[in-house]
Amino acid sequence: MKSIPITSIEGFQIGQAQDLEGGTGVTVIINKDGATGAVDVRGGGPATRETDLLDPKNMVQKIHSVVLSGGSAFGLESSSGVVRYLKEKGVGFGMKDIIVPIVCQASLFDLSVGSSDAYPDREMGYLAAQNSEQNVFESGCKGAGTGASVGKLMGFEHSMKTGIGSAAFQIGPLKVGAIAAVNACGDIYEPDSKIRVAGIYDRETKTEIDTEQAVLQMATQAMEGMNTTICCVITNADLDQAMLTKLAGMSQNALARTIRPVHTPNDGDTVFAMTSNQVPADLTLVSVMAIHALSEAIVDAAKSATPMFGLESWSSLHQA
């Protein structure tokens, strides 16, 4: 299994746009030919669009874009800009002489970073879709990760800056990759380890605080934080929608391996999956590759972030 760029998976194009001053942004994954799509939602507070459409028993099997954004429910507006872009390109679900682009989305809560009035709108979504024509992806405080942070359980002043990350792998012609915007309630760890990457941080004492221990110690206190990790797995494996739904569900194992605690009532954890159906592949193999890719993408989102909005990051604490 060799590492490859996320942008090398044929059939997909990725674009980002952001407001660095306002602290929000959007990341768009497009497949103009239509990709089989699926989703698995496990967080207790999701902000999503068109997830019911992805139930295998429903009519539409192919989607044209997954949008990951900041802005919470306000940010769902950005996918309308992606719809407009795709319509202009003649991309969509055909019904006689009418074309309807199928765009799914999940948003994270970043309104406590930068400006609470800043969120991805139609224009930002359209710009990100336009930028996808260059098919360039940048990790860190870009796109949907612009305003992402973790460790907000004890208040925003104790949080750390995170962002968006990616990873992808290849075995023979089979390619599997993942993108993750990490705004979790829990701490971020190296996969299956006790090596913490980001979480609650006390800037006065310069000490890291374990979130799970903080939950136990704050048993009688109000806990803060609106959080979410939103992800998209992309592949060229030939899977039907039911199999892809299983892939999205198994990919959630990556969150369990790297985020503690995870899938809390305050999280909106959502994993989308898209495939171009080009390469015959075993579902178990694809799932194992996806879990590895998504685990690495989550860690990348934390390690590639830079300090912003008064928040420290892994890079500022460990690469000084």
PDB file of C-alpha atoms in Angstrom:
ATOM      1  CA  MET A   1       0.000   0.000   0.000  1.00  0.00           C
ATOM      2  CA  LYS A   2       1.696   3.193  -1.148  1.00  0.00           C
ATOM      3  CA  SER A   3       0.807   6.764  -0.267  1.00  0.00           C
ATOM      4  CA  ILE A   4      -0.526   8.968  -3.084  1.00  0.00           C
ATOM      5  CA  PRO A   5      -1.895  12.534  -3.331  1.00  0.00           C
ATOM      6  CA  ILE A   6      -5.643  12.812  -2.720  1.00  0.00           C
ATOM      7  CA  THR A   7      -5.911  14.663  -6.039  1.00  0.00           C
ATOM      8  CA  SER A   8      -4.570  11.675  -8.015  1.00  0.00           C
ATOM      9  CA  ILE A   9      -7.816   9.675  -7.772  1.00  0.00           C
ATOM     10  CA  GLU A  10      -9.244   9.917 -11.275  1.00  0.00           C
ATOM     11  CA  GLY A  11     -12.745  11.298 -11.811  1.00  0.00           C
ATOM     12  CA  PHE A  12     -12.674  13.662  -8.835  1.00  0.00           C
ATOM     13  CA  GLN A  13     -11.740  17.309  -8.627  1.00  0.00           C
ATOM     14  CA  ILE A  14     -11.266  19.191  -5.361  1.00  0.00           C
ATOM     15  CA  GLY A  15     -11.511  22.913  -4.707  1.00  0.00           C
ATOM     16  CA  GLN A  16     -11.429  25.179  -1.672  1.00  0.00           C
ATOM     17  CA  ALA A  17     -12.265  28.752  -0.742  1.00  0.00           C
ATOM     18  CA  GLN A  18     -11.998  30.555   2.568  1.00  0.00           C
ATOM     19  CA  ASP A  19     -12.396  33.781   4.508  1.00  0.00           C
ATOM     20  CA  LEU A  20      -9.243  33.962   6.605  1.00  0.00           C
ATOM     21  CA  GLU A  21     -10.348  37.087   8.463  1.00  0.00           C
ATOM     22  CA  GLY A  22     -13.831  35.813   9.252  1.00  0.00           C
ATOM     23  CA  GLY A  23     -12.539  32.327  10.046  1.00  0.00           C
ATOM     24  CA  THR A  24     -14.580  30.052   7.817  1.00  0.00           C
ATOM     25  CA  GLY A  25     -14.431  28.243   4.487  1.00  0.00           C
ATOM     26  CA  VAL A  26     -15.636  25.500   2.196  1.00  0.00           C
ATOM     27  CA  THR A  27     -14.141  22.416   0.507  1.00  0.00           C
ATOM     28  CA  VAL A  28     -15.815  20.875  -2.550  1.00  0.00           C
ATOM     29  CA  ILE A  29     -15.333  17.389  -4.014  1.00  0.00           C
ATOM     30  CA  ILE A  30     -16.867  17.069  -7.498  1.00  0.00           C
ATOM     31  CA  ASN A  31     -17.417  14.159  -9.869  1.00  0.00           C
ATOM     32  CA  LYS A  32     -18.987  15.523 -13.048  1.00  0.00           C
ATOM     33  CA  ASP A  33     -19.827  12.065 -14.400  1.00  0.00           C
ATOM     34  CA  GLY A  34     -21.730  11.213 -11.227  1.00  0.00           C
ATOM     35  CA  ALA A  35     -20.322   9.108  -8.414  1.00  0.00           C
ATOM     36  CA  THR A  36     -22.132   6.495  -6.374  1.00  0.00           C
ATOM     37  CA  GLY A  37     -22.655   8.162  -2.995  1.00  0.00           C
ATOM     38  CA  ALA A  38     -23.310   7.119   0.609  1.00  0.00           C
ATOM     39  CA  VAL A  39     -23.215   8.594   4.105  1.00  0.00           C
ATOM     40  CA  ASP A  40     -22.969   7.579   7.761  1.00  0.00           C
ATOM     41  CA  VAL A  41     -24.012  10.137  10.411  1.00  0.00           C
ATOM     42  CA  ARG A  42     -23.191   9.359  14.051  1.00  0.00           C
ATOM     43  CA  GLY A  43     -22.807  12.686  15.817  1.00  0.00           C
ATOM     44  CA  GLY A  44     -25.720  13.998  17.873  1.00  0.00           C
ATOM     45  CA  GLY A  45     -25.826  17.458  16.303  1.00  0.00           C
ATOM     46  CA  PRO A  46     -25.353  17.284  12.522  1.00  0.00           C
ATOM     47  CA  ALA A  47     -25.895  20.123  10.045  1.00  0.00           C
ATOM     48  CA  THR A  48     -26.426  18.366   6.699  1.00  0.00           C
ATOM     49  CA  ARG A  49     -28.065  18.533   3.282  1.00  0.00           C
ATOM     50  CA  GLU A  50     -29.429  15.678   1.122  1.00  0.00           C
ATOM     51  CA  THR A  51     -28.327  12.849   3.413  1.00  0.00           C
ATOM     52  CA  ASP A  52     -31.726  11.100   3.200  1.00  0.00           C
ATOM     53  CA  LEU A  53     -31.231  10.963  -0.552  1.00  0.00           C
ATOM     54  CA  LEU A  54     -28.287   8.606  -0.012  1.00  0.00           C
ATOM     55  CA  ASP A  55     -30.363   5.817   1.498  1.00  0.00           C
ATOM     56  CA  PRO A  56     -29.887   2.867  -0.914  1.00  0.00           C
ATOM     57  CA  LYS A  57     -33.653   2.318  -1.120  1.00  0.00           C
ATOM     58  CA  ASN A  58     -34.175   5.763  -2.656  1.00  0.00           C
ATOM     59  CA  MET A  59     -34.187   6.578  -6.361  1.00  0.00           C
ATOM     60  CA  VAL A  60     -31.004   8.582  -6.920  1.00  0.00           C
ATOM     61  CA  GLN A  61     -27.843   6.443  -6.855  1.00  0.00           C
ATOM     62  CA  LYS A  62     -25.324   8.944  -8.250  1.00  0.00           C
ATOM     63  CA  ILE A  63     -24.269  12.286  -6.813  1.00  0.00           C
ATOM     64  CA  HIS A  64     -22.155  15.048  -8.317  1.00  0.00           C
ATOM     65  CA  SER A  65     -20.584  16.711  -5.307  1.00  0.00           C
ATOM     66  CA  VAL A  66     -19.957  16.531  -1.583  1.00  0.00           C
ATOM     67  CA  VAL A  67     -19.482  19.870   0.143  1.00  0.00           C
ATOM     68  CA  LEU A  68     -17.734  20.233   3.512  1.00  0.00           C
ATOM     69  CA  SER A  69     -18.030  23.654   5.105  1.00  0.00           C
ATOM     70  CA  GLY A  70     -17.878  25.817   8.172  1.00  0.00           C
ATOM     71  CA  GLY A  71     -20.706  28.070   9.270  1.00  0.00           C
ATOM     72  CA  SER A  72     -22.955  25.501  10.964  1.00  0.00           C
ATOM     73  CA  ALA A  73     -26.499  25.647   9.530  1.00  0.00           C
ATOM     74  CA  PHE A  74     -25.730  28.992   7.870  1.00  0.00           C
ATOM     75  CA  GLY A  75     -22.956  27.348   5.854  1.00  0.00           C
ATOM     76  CA  LEU A  76     -25.406  25.002   4.146  1.00  0.00           C
ATOM     77  CA  GLU A  77     -26.097  27.911   1.807  1.00  0.00           C
ATOM     78  CA  SER A  78     -22.716  27.350   0.138  1.00  0.00           C
ATOM     79  CA  SER A  79     -23.862  24.193  -1.629  1.00  0.00           C
ATOM     80  CA  SER A  80     -26.349  26.291  -3.605  1.00  0.00           C
ATOM     81  CA  GLY A  81     -23.343  27.937  -5.253  1.00  0.00           C
ATOM     82  CA  VAL A  82     -21.976  24.499  -6.151  1.00  0.00           C
ATOM     83  CA  VAL A  83     -25.356  23.561  -7.637  1.00  0.00           C
ATOM     84  CA  ARG A  84     -25.273  26.711  -9.776  1.00  0.00           C
ATOM     85  CA  TYR A  85     -21.734  25.929 -10.969  1.00  0.00           C
ATOM     86  CA  LEU A  86     -22.664  22.360 -11.933  1.00  0.00           C
ATOM     87  CA  LYS A  87     -25.826  23.485 -13.703  1.00  0.00           C
ATOM     88  CA  GLU A  88     -23.787  25.922 -15.796  1.00  0.00           C
ATOM     89  CA  LYS A  89     -21.518  23.004 -16.745  1.00  0.00           C
ATOM     90  CA  GLY A  90     -24.497  20.856 -17.737  1.00  0.00           C
ATOM     91  CA  VAL A  91     -23.826  18.426 -14.896  1.00  0.00           C
ATOM     92  CA  GLY A  92     -26.696  16.795 -13.051  1.00  0.00           C
ATOM     93  CA  PHE A  93     -29.431  14.201 -12.798  1.00  0.00           C
ATOM     94  CA  GLY A  94     -31.332  14.234 -16.081  1.00  0.00           C
ATOM     95  CA  MET A  95     -35.121  14.343 -16.183  1.00  0.00           C
ATOM     96  CA  LYS A  96     -36.225  14.845 -19.806  1.00  0.00           C
ATOM     97  CA  ASP A  97     -34.869  18.315 -20.653  1.00  0.00           C
ATOM     98  CA  ILE A  98     -34.187  19.282 -17.028  1.00  0.00           C
ATOM     99  CA  ILE A  99     -30.841  18.774 -15.267  1.00  0.00           C
ATOM    100  CA  VAL A 100     -30.642  18.807 -11.464  1.00  0.00           C
ATOM    101  CA  PRO A 101     -27.166  18.585  -9.864  1.00  0.00           C
ATOM    102  CA  ILE A 102     -27.148  16.332  -6.800  1.00  0.00           C
ATOM    103  CA  VAL A 103     -25.060  17.952  -4.073  1.00  0.00           C
ATOM    104  CA  CYS A 104     -24.714  16.648  -0.496  1.00  0.00           C
ATOM    105  CA  GLN A 105     -23.209  18.595   2.367  1.00  0.00           C
ATOM    106  CA  ALA A 106     -22.168  18.652   6.011  1.00  0.00           C
ATOM    107  CA  SER A 107     -21.174  21.747   7.992  1.00  0.00           C
ATOM    108  CA  LEU A 108     -19.154  22.205  11.169  1.00  0.00           C
ATOM    109  CA  PHE A 109     -19.589  24.859  13.856  1.00  0.00           C
ATOM    110  CA  ASP A 110     -16.866  27.512  13.583  1.00  0.00           C
ATOM    111  CA  LEU A 111     -18.913  30.582  14.541  1.00  0.00           C
ATOM    112  CA  SER A 112     -16.893  31.031  17.760  1.00  0.00           C
ATOM    113  CA  VAL A 113     -13.723  31.629  15.698  1.00  0.00           C
ATOM    114  CA  GLY A 114     -13.124  34.904  13.905  1.00  0.00           C
ATOM    115  CA  SER A 115     -16.488  36.542  13.235  1.00  0.00           C
ATOM    116  CA  SER A 116     -19.756  34.918  14.315  1.00  0.00           C
ATOM    117  CA  ASP A 117     -21.364  36.587  11.286  1.00  0.00           C
ATOM    118  CA  ALA A 118     -18.962  34.955   8.813  1.00  0.00           C
ATOM    119  CA  TYR A 119     -20.078  31.776   7.068  1.00  0.00           C
ATOM    120  CA  PRO A 120     -19.675  30.202   3.618  1.00  0.00           C
ATOM    121  CA  ASP A 121     -22.357  31.584   1.306  1.00  0.00           C
ATOM    122  CA  ARG A 122     -23.392  30.851  -2.290  1.00  0.00           C
ATOM    123  CA  GLU A 123     -20.574  32.946  -3.697  1.00  0.00           C
ATOM    124  CA  MET A 124     -17.937  31.107  -1.668  1.00  0.00           C
ATOM    125  CA  GLY A 125     -19.385  27.746  -2.692  1.00  0.00           C
ATOM    126  CA  TYR A 126     -19.348  28.792  -6.334  1.00  0.00           C
ATOM    127  CA  LEU A 127     -15.727  29.974  -6.023  1.00  0.00           C
ATOM    128  CA  ALA A 128     -14.648  26.693  -4.434  1.00  0.00           C
ATOM    129  CA  ALA A 129     -16.343  24.798  -7.277  1.00  0.00           C
ATOM    130  CA  GLN A 130     -14.515  26.973  -9.811  1.00  0.00           C
ATOM    131  CA  ASN A 131     -11.239  26.350  -7.982  1.00  0.00           C
ATOM    132  CA  SER A 132     -11.827  22.599  -8.290  1.00  0.00           C
ATOM    133  CA  GLU A 133     -10.924  22.942 -11.972  1.00  0.00           C
ATOM    134  CA  GLN A 134      -7.283  23.281 -10.787  1.00  0.00           C
ATOM    135  CA  ASN A 135      -7.786  20.201  -8.529  1.00  0.00           C
ATOM    136  CA  VAL A 136      -5.505  21.481  -5.766  1.00  0.00           C
ATOM    137  CA  PHE A 137      -5.920  20.520  -2.109  1.00  0.00           C
ATOM    138  CA  GLU A 138      -4.121  22.224   0.788  1.00  0.00           C
ATOM    139  CA  SER A 139      -4.129  20.855   4.323  1.00  0.00           C
ATOM    140  CA  GLY A 140      -4.335  23.068   7.388  1.00  0.00           C
ATOM    141  CA  CYS A 141      -6.368  26.226   7.894  1.00  0.00           C
ATOM    142  CA  LYS A 142      -7.911  26.141   4.428  1.00  0.00           C
ATOM    143  CA  GLY A 143     -11.379  25.427   3.084  1.00  0.00           C
ATOM    144  CA  ALA A 144     -13.691  23.825   5.603  1.00  0.00           C
ATOM    145  CA  GLY A 145     -10.841  23.699   8.122  1.00  0.00           C
ATOM    146  CA  THR A 146     -10.262  27.464   8.220  1.00  0.00           C
ATOM    147  CA  GLY A 147     -12.150  27.965  11.487  1.00  0.00           C
ATOM    148  CA  ALA A 148     -11.805  24.453  12.928  1.00  0.00           C
ATOM    149  CA  SER A 149     -10.608  23.920  16.499  1.00  0.00           C
ATOM    150  CA  VAL A 150     -10.669  21.249  19.217  1.00  0.00           C
ATOM    151  CA  GLY A 151     -10.665  21.248  23.007  1.00  0.00           C
ATOM    152  CA  LYS A 152     -13.624  23.585  23.596  1.00  0.00           C
ATOM    153  CA  LEU A 153     -15.160  21.599  26.457  1.00  0.00           C
ATOM    154  CA  MET A 154     -13.786  24.065  29.052  1.00  0.00           C
ATOM    155  CA  GLY A 155     -14.420  27.125  26.900  1.00  0.00           C
ATOM    156  CA  PHE A 156     -13.004  28.526  23.684  1.00  0.00           C
ATOM    157  CA  GLU A 157     -10.034  30.054  25.508  1.00  0.00           C
ATOM    158  CA  HIS A 158      -8.767  26.522  26.216  1.00  0.00           C
ATOM    159  CA  SER A 159      -9.059  25.205  22.652  1.00  0.00           C
ATOM    160  CA  MET A 160      -6.397  24.508  20.027  1.00  0.00           C
ATOM    161  CA  LYS A 161      -6.423  25.271  16.313  1.00  0.00           C
ATOM    162  CA  THR A 162      -6.955  22.439  13.866  1.00  0.00           C
ATOM    163  CA  GLY A 163      -7.940  22.395  10.212  1.00  0.00           C
ATOM    164  CA  ILE A 164      -8.538  20.087   7.273  1.00  0.00           C
ATOM    165  CA  GLY A 165      -6.374  17.165   6.191  1.00  0.00           C
ATOM    166  CA  SER A 166      -6.125  14.381   3.651  1.00  0.00           C
ATOM    167  CA  ALA A 167      -4.469  11.046   2.944  1.00  0.00           C
ATOM    168  CA  ALA A 168      -4.741   8.487   0.148  1.00  0.00           C
ATOM    169  CA  PHE A 169      -3.339   5.058  -0.653  1.00  0.00           C
ATOM    170  CA  GLN A 170      -3.029   2.764  -3.671  1.00  0.00           C
ATOM    171  CA  ILE A 171      -2.707  -0.995  -4.184  1.00  0.00           C
ATOM    172  CA  GLY A 172      -2.398  -1.894  -7.843  1.00  0.00           C
ATOM    173  CA  PRO A 173      -5.076   0.082  -9.706  1.00  0.00           C
ATOM    174  CA  LEU A 174      -7.208   0.502  -6.559  1.00  0.00           C
ATOM    175  CA  LYS A 175      -7.124   3.964  -4.970  1.00  0.00           C
ATOM    176  CA  VAL A 176      -8.743   5.073  -1.719  1.00  0.00           C
ATOM    177  CA  GLY A 177      -8.450   8.491  -0.079  1.00  0.00           C
ATOM    178  CA  ALA A 178     -10.072  10.641   2.563  1.00  0.00           C
ATOM    179  CA  ILE A 179     -10.535  14.290   3.497  1.00  0.00           C
ATOM    180  CA  ALA A 180     -11.399  15.354   7.064  1.00  0.00           C
ATOM    181  CA  ALA A 181     -12.235  18.735   8.579  1.00  0.00           C
ATOM    182  CA  VAL A 182     -11.612  18.274  12.313  1.00  0.00           C
ATOM    183  CA  ASN A 183     -13.616  20.359  14.771  1.00  0.00           C
ATOM    184  CA  ALA A 184     -14.117  17.631  17.366  1.00  0.00           C
ATOM    185  CA  CYS A 185     -15.231  17.766  20.978  1.00  0.00           C
ATOM    186  CA  GLY A 186     -12.602  15.167  21.859  1.00  0.00           C
ATOM    187  CA  ASP A 187      -8.817  15.144  21.755  1.00  0.00           C
ATOM    188  CA  ILE A 188      -6.931  14.109  18.610  1.00  0.00           C
ATOM    189  CA  TYR A 189      -4.504  11.197  18.918  1.00  0.00           C
ATOM    190  CA  GLU A 190      -2.160   9.340  16.657  1.00  0.00           C
ATOM    191  CA  PRO A 191      -4.116   6.218  15.561  1.00  0.00           C
ATOM    192  CA  ASP A 192      -4.397   3.518  18.251  1.00  0.00           C
ATOM    193  CA  SER A 193      -1.947   5.248  20.583  1.00  0.00           C
ATOM    194  CA  LYS A 194      -1.644   7.477  23.645  1.00  0.00           C
ATOM    195  CA  ILE A 195       0.209  10.145  21.653  1.00  0.00           C
ATOM    196  CA  ARG A 196      -2.013  13.222  21.785  1.00  0.00           C
ATOM    197  CA  VAL A 197      -1.860  15.738  18.945  1.00  0.00           C
ATOM    198  CA  ALA A 198      -4.425  18.364  19.966  1.00  0.00           C
ATOM    199  CA  GLY A 199      -7.107  19.057  22.554  1.00  0.00           C
ATOM    200  CA  ILE A 200      -7.755  21.212  25.606  1.00  0.00           C
ATOM    201  CA  TYR A 201      -4.782  23.500  26.292  1.00  0.00           C
ATOM    202  CA  ASP A 202      -4.297  25.839  29.250  1.00  0.00           C
ATOM    203  CA  ARG A 203      -2.345  28.760  27.870  1.00  0.00           C
ATOM    204  CA  GLU A 204      -1.590  30.212  31.304  1.00  0.00           C
ATOM    205  CA  THR A 205       0.067  27.087  32.675  1.00  0.00           C
ATOM    206  CA  LYS A 206       1.079  25.744  29.235  1.00  0.00           C
ATOM    207  CA  THR A 207      -0.376  22.338  30.028  1.00  0.00           C
ATOM    208  CA  GLU A 208      -2.512  19.922  28.024  1.00  0.00           C
ATOM    209  CA  ILE A 209      -5.707  18.615  29.636  1.00  0.00           C
ATOM    210  CA  ASP A 210      -7.237  15.241  28.787  1.00  0.00           C
ATOM    211  CA  THR A 211     -10.815  15.801  27.580  1.00  0.00           C
ATOM    212  CA  GLU A 212     -12.188  12.474  28.832  1.00  0.00           C
ATOM    213  CA  GLN A 213     -10.776  13.156  32.297  1.00  0.00           C
ATOM    214  CA  ALA A 214     -12.206  16.678  32.145  1.00  0.00           C
ATOM    215  CA  VAL A 215     -15.664  15.245  31.373  1.00  0.00           C
ATOM    216  CA  LEU A 216     -15.475  13.048  34.482  1.00  0.00           C
ATOM    217  CA  GLN A 217     -14.242  15.877  36.669  1.00  0.00           C
ATOM    218  CA  MET A 218     -16.938  18.264  35.377  1.00  0.00           C
ATOM    219  CA  ALA A 219     -19.748  15.808  36.076  1.00  0.00           C
ATOM    220  CA  THR A 220     -21.887  18.401  37.841  1.00  0.00           C
ATOM    221  CA  GLN A 221     -20.937  21.351  35.636  1.00  0.00           C
ATOM    222  CA  ALA A 222     -22.225  22.662  32.323  1.00  0.00           C
ATOM    223  CA  MET A 223     -20.027  21.649  29.413  1.00  0.00           C
ATOM    224  CA  GLU A 224     -19.414  23.917  26.437  1.00  0.00           C
ATOM    225  CA  GLY A 225     -18.704  23.271  22.806  1.00  0.00           C
ATOM    226  CA  MET A 226     -20.374  22.843  19.435  1.00  0.00           C
ATOM    227  CA  ASN A 227     -18.296  20.416  17.433  1.00  0.00           C
ATOM    228  CA  THR A 228     -18.081  18.134  14.438  1.00  0.00           C
ATOM    229  CA  THR A 229     -15.681  16.092  12.324  1.00  0.00           C
ATOM    230  CA  ILE A 230     -16.896  16.004   8.725  1.00  0.00           C
ATOM    231  CA  CYS A 231     -15.261  13.702   6.189  1.00  0.00           C
ATOM    232  CA  CYS A 232     -15.427  12.319   2.680  1.00  0.00           C
ATOM    233  CA  VAL A 233     -13.882   9.050   1.494  1.00  0.00           C
ATOM    234  CA  ILE A 234     -13.280   8.860  -2.254  1.00  0.00           C
ATOM    235  CA  THR A 235     -12.290   5.796  -4.261  1.00  0.00           C
ATOM    236  CA  ASN A 236     -12.344   4.190  -7.694  1.00  0.00           C
ATOM    237  CA  ALA A 237     -13.572   0.836  -6.319  1.00  0.00           C
ATOM    238  CA  ASP A 238     -16.577  -0.715  -8.074  1.00  0.00           C
ATOM    239  CA  LEU A 239     -19.114  -0.782  -5.228  1.00  0.00           C
ATOM    240  CA  ASP A 240     -22.885  -0.463  -5.315  1.00  0.00           C
ATOM    241  CA  GLN A 241     -24.643   1.989  -3.007  1.00  0.00           C
ATOM    242  CA  ALA A 242     -25.393  -0.569  -0.295  1.00  0.00           C
ATOM    243  CA  MET A 243     -21.737  -1.626  -0.189  1.00  0.00           C
ATOM    244  CA  LEU A 244     -20.641   2.012  -0.198  1.00  0.00           C
ATOM    245  CA  THR A 245     -22.945   2.722   2.740  1.00  0.00           C
ATOM    246  CA  LYS A 246     -21.171  -0.058   4.622  1.00  0.00           C
ATOM    247  CA  LEU A 247     -17.853   1.528   3.649  1.00  0.00           C
ATOM    248  CA  ALA A 248     -18.942   4.887   5.087  1.00  0.00           C
ATOM    249  CA  GLY A 249     -19.974   3.155   8.318  1.00  0.00           C
ATOM    250  CA  MET A 250     -16.750   1.188   8.655  1.00  0.00           C
ATOM    251  CA  SER A 251     -14.752   4.356   7.952  1.00  0.00           C
ATOM    252  CA  GLN A 252     -16.161   5.805  11.173  1.00  0.00           C
ATOM    253  CA  ASN A 253     -13.712   3.429  12.902  1.00  0.00           C
ATOM    254  CA  ALA A 254     -11.047   5.965  11.952  1.00  0.00           C
ATOM    255  CA  LEU A 255     -12.724   8.551  14.174  1.00  0.00           C
ATOM    256  CA  ALA A 256     -12.815   6.079  17.059  1.00  0.00           C
ATOM    257  CA  ARG A 257      -9.088   5.406  16.591  1.00  0.00           C
ATOM    258  CA  THR A 258      -8.050   9.062  16.608  1.00  0.00           C
ATOM    259  CA  ILE A 259     -10.655  11.108  18.547  1.00  0.00           C
ATOM    260  CA  ARG A 260     -11.497  10.675  22.254  1.00  0.00           C
ATOM    261  CA  PRO A 261     -14.338  10.996  23.114  1.00  0.00           C
ATOM    262  CA  VAL A 262     -16.134  10.821  19.764  1.00  0.00           C
ATOM    263  CA  HIS A 263     -19.751  10.863  18.487  1.00  0.00           C
ATOM    264  CA  THR A 264     -20.885  12.907  21.482  1.00  0.00           C
ATOM    265  CA  PRO A 265     -24.265  14.708  21.654  1.00  0.00           C
ATOM    266  CA  ASN A 266     -22.406  17.925  20.776  1.00  0.00           C
ATOM    267  CA  ASP A 267     -20.727  16.447  17.682  1.00  0.00           C
ATOM    268  CA  GLY A 268     -22.146  16.258  14.182  1.00  0.00           C
ATOM    269  CA  ASP A 269     -19.731  13.574  12.984  1.00  0.00           C
ATOM    270  CA  THR A 270     -20.513  12.685   9.364  1.00  0.00           C
ATOM    271  CA  VAL A 271     -18.660  10.512   6.836  1.00  0.00           C
ATOM    272  CA  PHE A 272     -19.595  10.636   3.156  1.00  0.00           C
ATOM    273  CA  ALA A 273     -18.275   8.155   0.597  1.00  0.00           C
ATOM    274  CA  MET A 274     -18.028   8.552  -3.186  1.00  0.00           C
ATOM    275  CA  THR A 275     -16.805   6.145  -5.843  1.00  0.00           C
ATOM    276  CA  SER A 276     -16.266   6.343  -9.578  1.00  0.00           C
ATOM    277  CA  ASN A 277     -16.844   2.548  -9.898  1.00  0.00           C
ATOM    278  CA  GLN A 278     -13.810   1.891 -12.079  1.00  0.00           C
ATOM    279  CA  VAL A 279     -11.884  -0.935 -10.376  1.00  0.00           C
ATOM    280  CA  PRO A 280     -13.255  -4.296  -9.132  1.00  0.00           C
ATOM    281  CA  ALA A 281     -12.352  -4.582  -5.450  1.00  0.00           C
ATOM    282  CA  ASP A 282     -13.178  -6.445  -2.264  1.00  0.00           C
ATOM    283  CA  LEU A 283     -15.205  -4.326   0.191  1.00  0.00           C
ATOM    284  CA  THR A 284     -13.133  -5.404   3.186  1.00  0.00           C
ATOM    285  CA  LEU A 285      -9.901  -4.352   1.469  1.00  0.00           C
ATOM    286  CA  VAL A 286     -11.383  -0.995   0.479  1.00  0.00           C
ATOM    287  CA  SER A 287     -12.660  -0.458   4.034  1.00  0.00           C
ATOM    288  CA  VAL A 288      -9.283  -1.181   5.614  1.00  0.00           C
ATOM    289  CA  MET A 289      -7.615   1.256   3.214  1.00  0.00           C
ATOM    290  CA  ALA A 290     -10.306   3.871   3.922  1.00  0.00           C
ATOM    291  CA  ILE A 291      -9.872   3.560   7.692  1.00  0.00           C
ATOM    292  CA  HIS A 292      -6.121   4.054   7.328  1.00  0.00           C
ATOM    293  CA  ALA A 293      -6.631   7.019   4.994  1.00  0.00           C
ATOM    294  CA  LEU A 294      -9.212   8.724   7.193  1.00  0.00           C
ATOM    295  CA  SER A 295      -7.132   8.164  10.349  1.00  0.00           C
ATOM    296  CA  GLU A 296      -4.144   9.811   8.674  1.00  0.00           C
ATOM    297  CA  ALA A 297      -6.330  12.637   7.315  1.00  0.00           C
ATOM    298  CA  ILE A 298      -7.577  13.456  10.826  1.00  0.00           C
ATOM    299  CA  VAL A 299      -4.045  13.615  12.210  1.00  0.00           C
ATOM    300  CA  ASP A 300      -2.956  15.663   9.184  1.00  0.00           C
ATOM    301  CA  ALA A 301      -5.763  18.140   9.904  1.00  0.00           C
ATOM    302  CA  ALA A 302      -4.347  18.714  13.383  1.00  0.00           C
ATOM    303  CA  LYS A 303      -0.633  18.690  12.568  1.00  0.00           C
ATOM    304  CA  SER A 304      -0.868  20.926   9.488  1.00  0.00           C
ATOM    305  CA  ALA A 305      -2.857  23.674  11.238  1.00  0.00           C
ATOM    306  CA  THR A 306      -1.139  26.941  12.133  1.00  0.00           C
ATOM    307  CA  PRO A 307      -1.888  29.180  15.133  1.00  0.00           C
ATOM    308  CA  MET A 308      -4.754  31.583  14.369  1.00  0.00           C
ATOM    309  CA  PHE A 309      -7.292  33.706  16.242  1.00  0.00           C
ATOM    310  CA  GLY A 310      -5.186  33.559  19.400  1.00  0.00           C
ATOM    311  CA  LEU A 311      -5.157  29.751  19.462  1.00  0.00           C
ATOM    312  CA  GLU A 312      -2.060  27.589  19.640  1.00  0.00           C
ATOM    313  CA  SER A 313      -1.691  24.610  17.306  1.00  0.00           C
ATOM    314  CA  TRP A 314       0.313  21.384  17.242  1.00  0.00           C
ATOM    315  CA  SER A 315       2.869  23.069  14.994  1.00  0.00           C
ATOM    316  CA  SER A 316       3.354  26.029  17.336  1.00  0.00           C
ATOM    317  CA  LEU A 317       3.744  23.805  20.404  1.00  0.00           C
ATOM    318  CA  HIS A 318       5.897  21.043  18.926  1.00  0.00           C
ATOM    319  CA  GLN A 319       7.875  22.633  16.101  1.00  0.00           C
ATOM    320  CA  ALA A 320       9.161  25.763  17.824  1.00  0.00           C
TER     321      ALA A 320
END
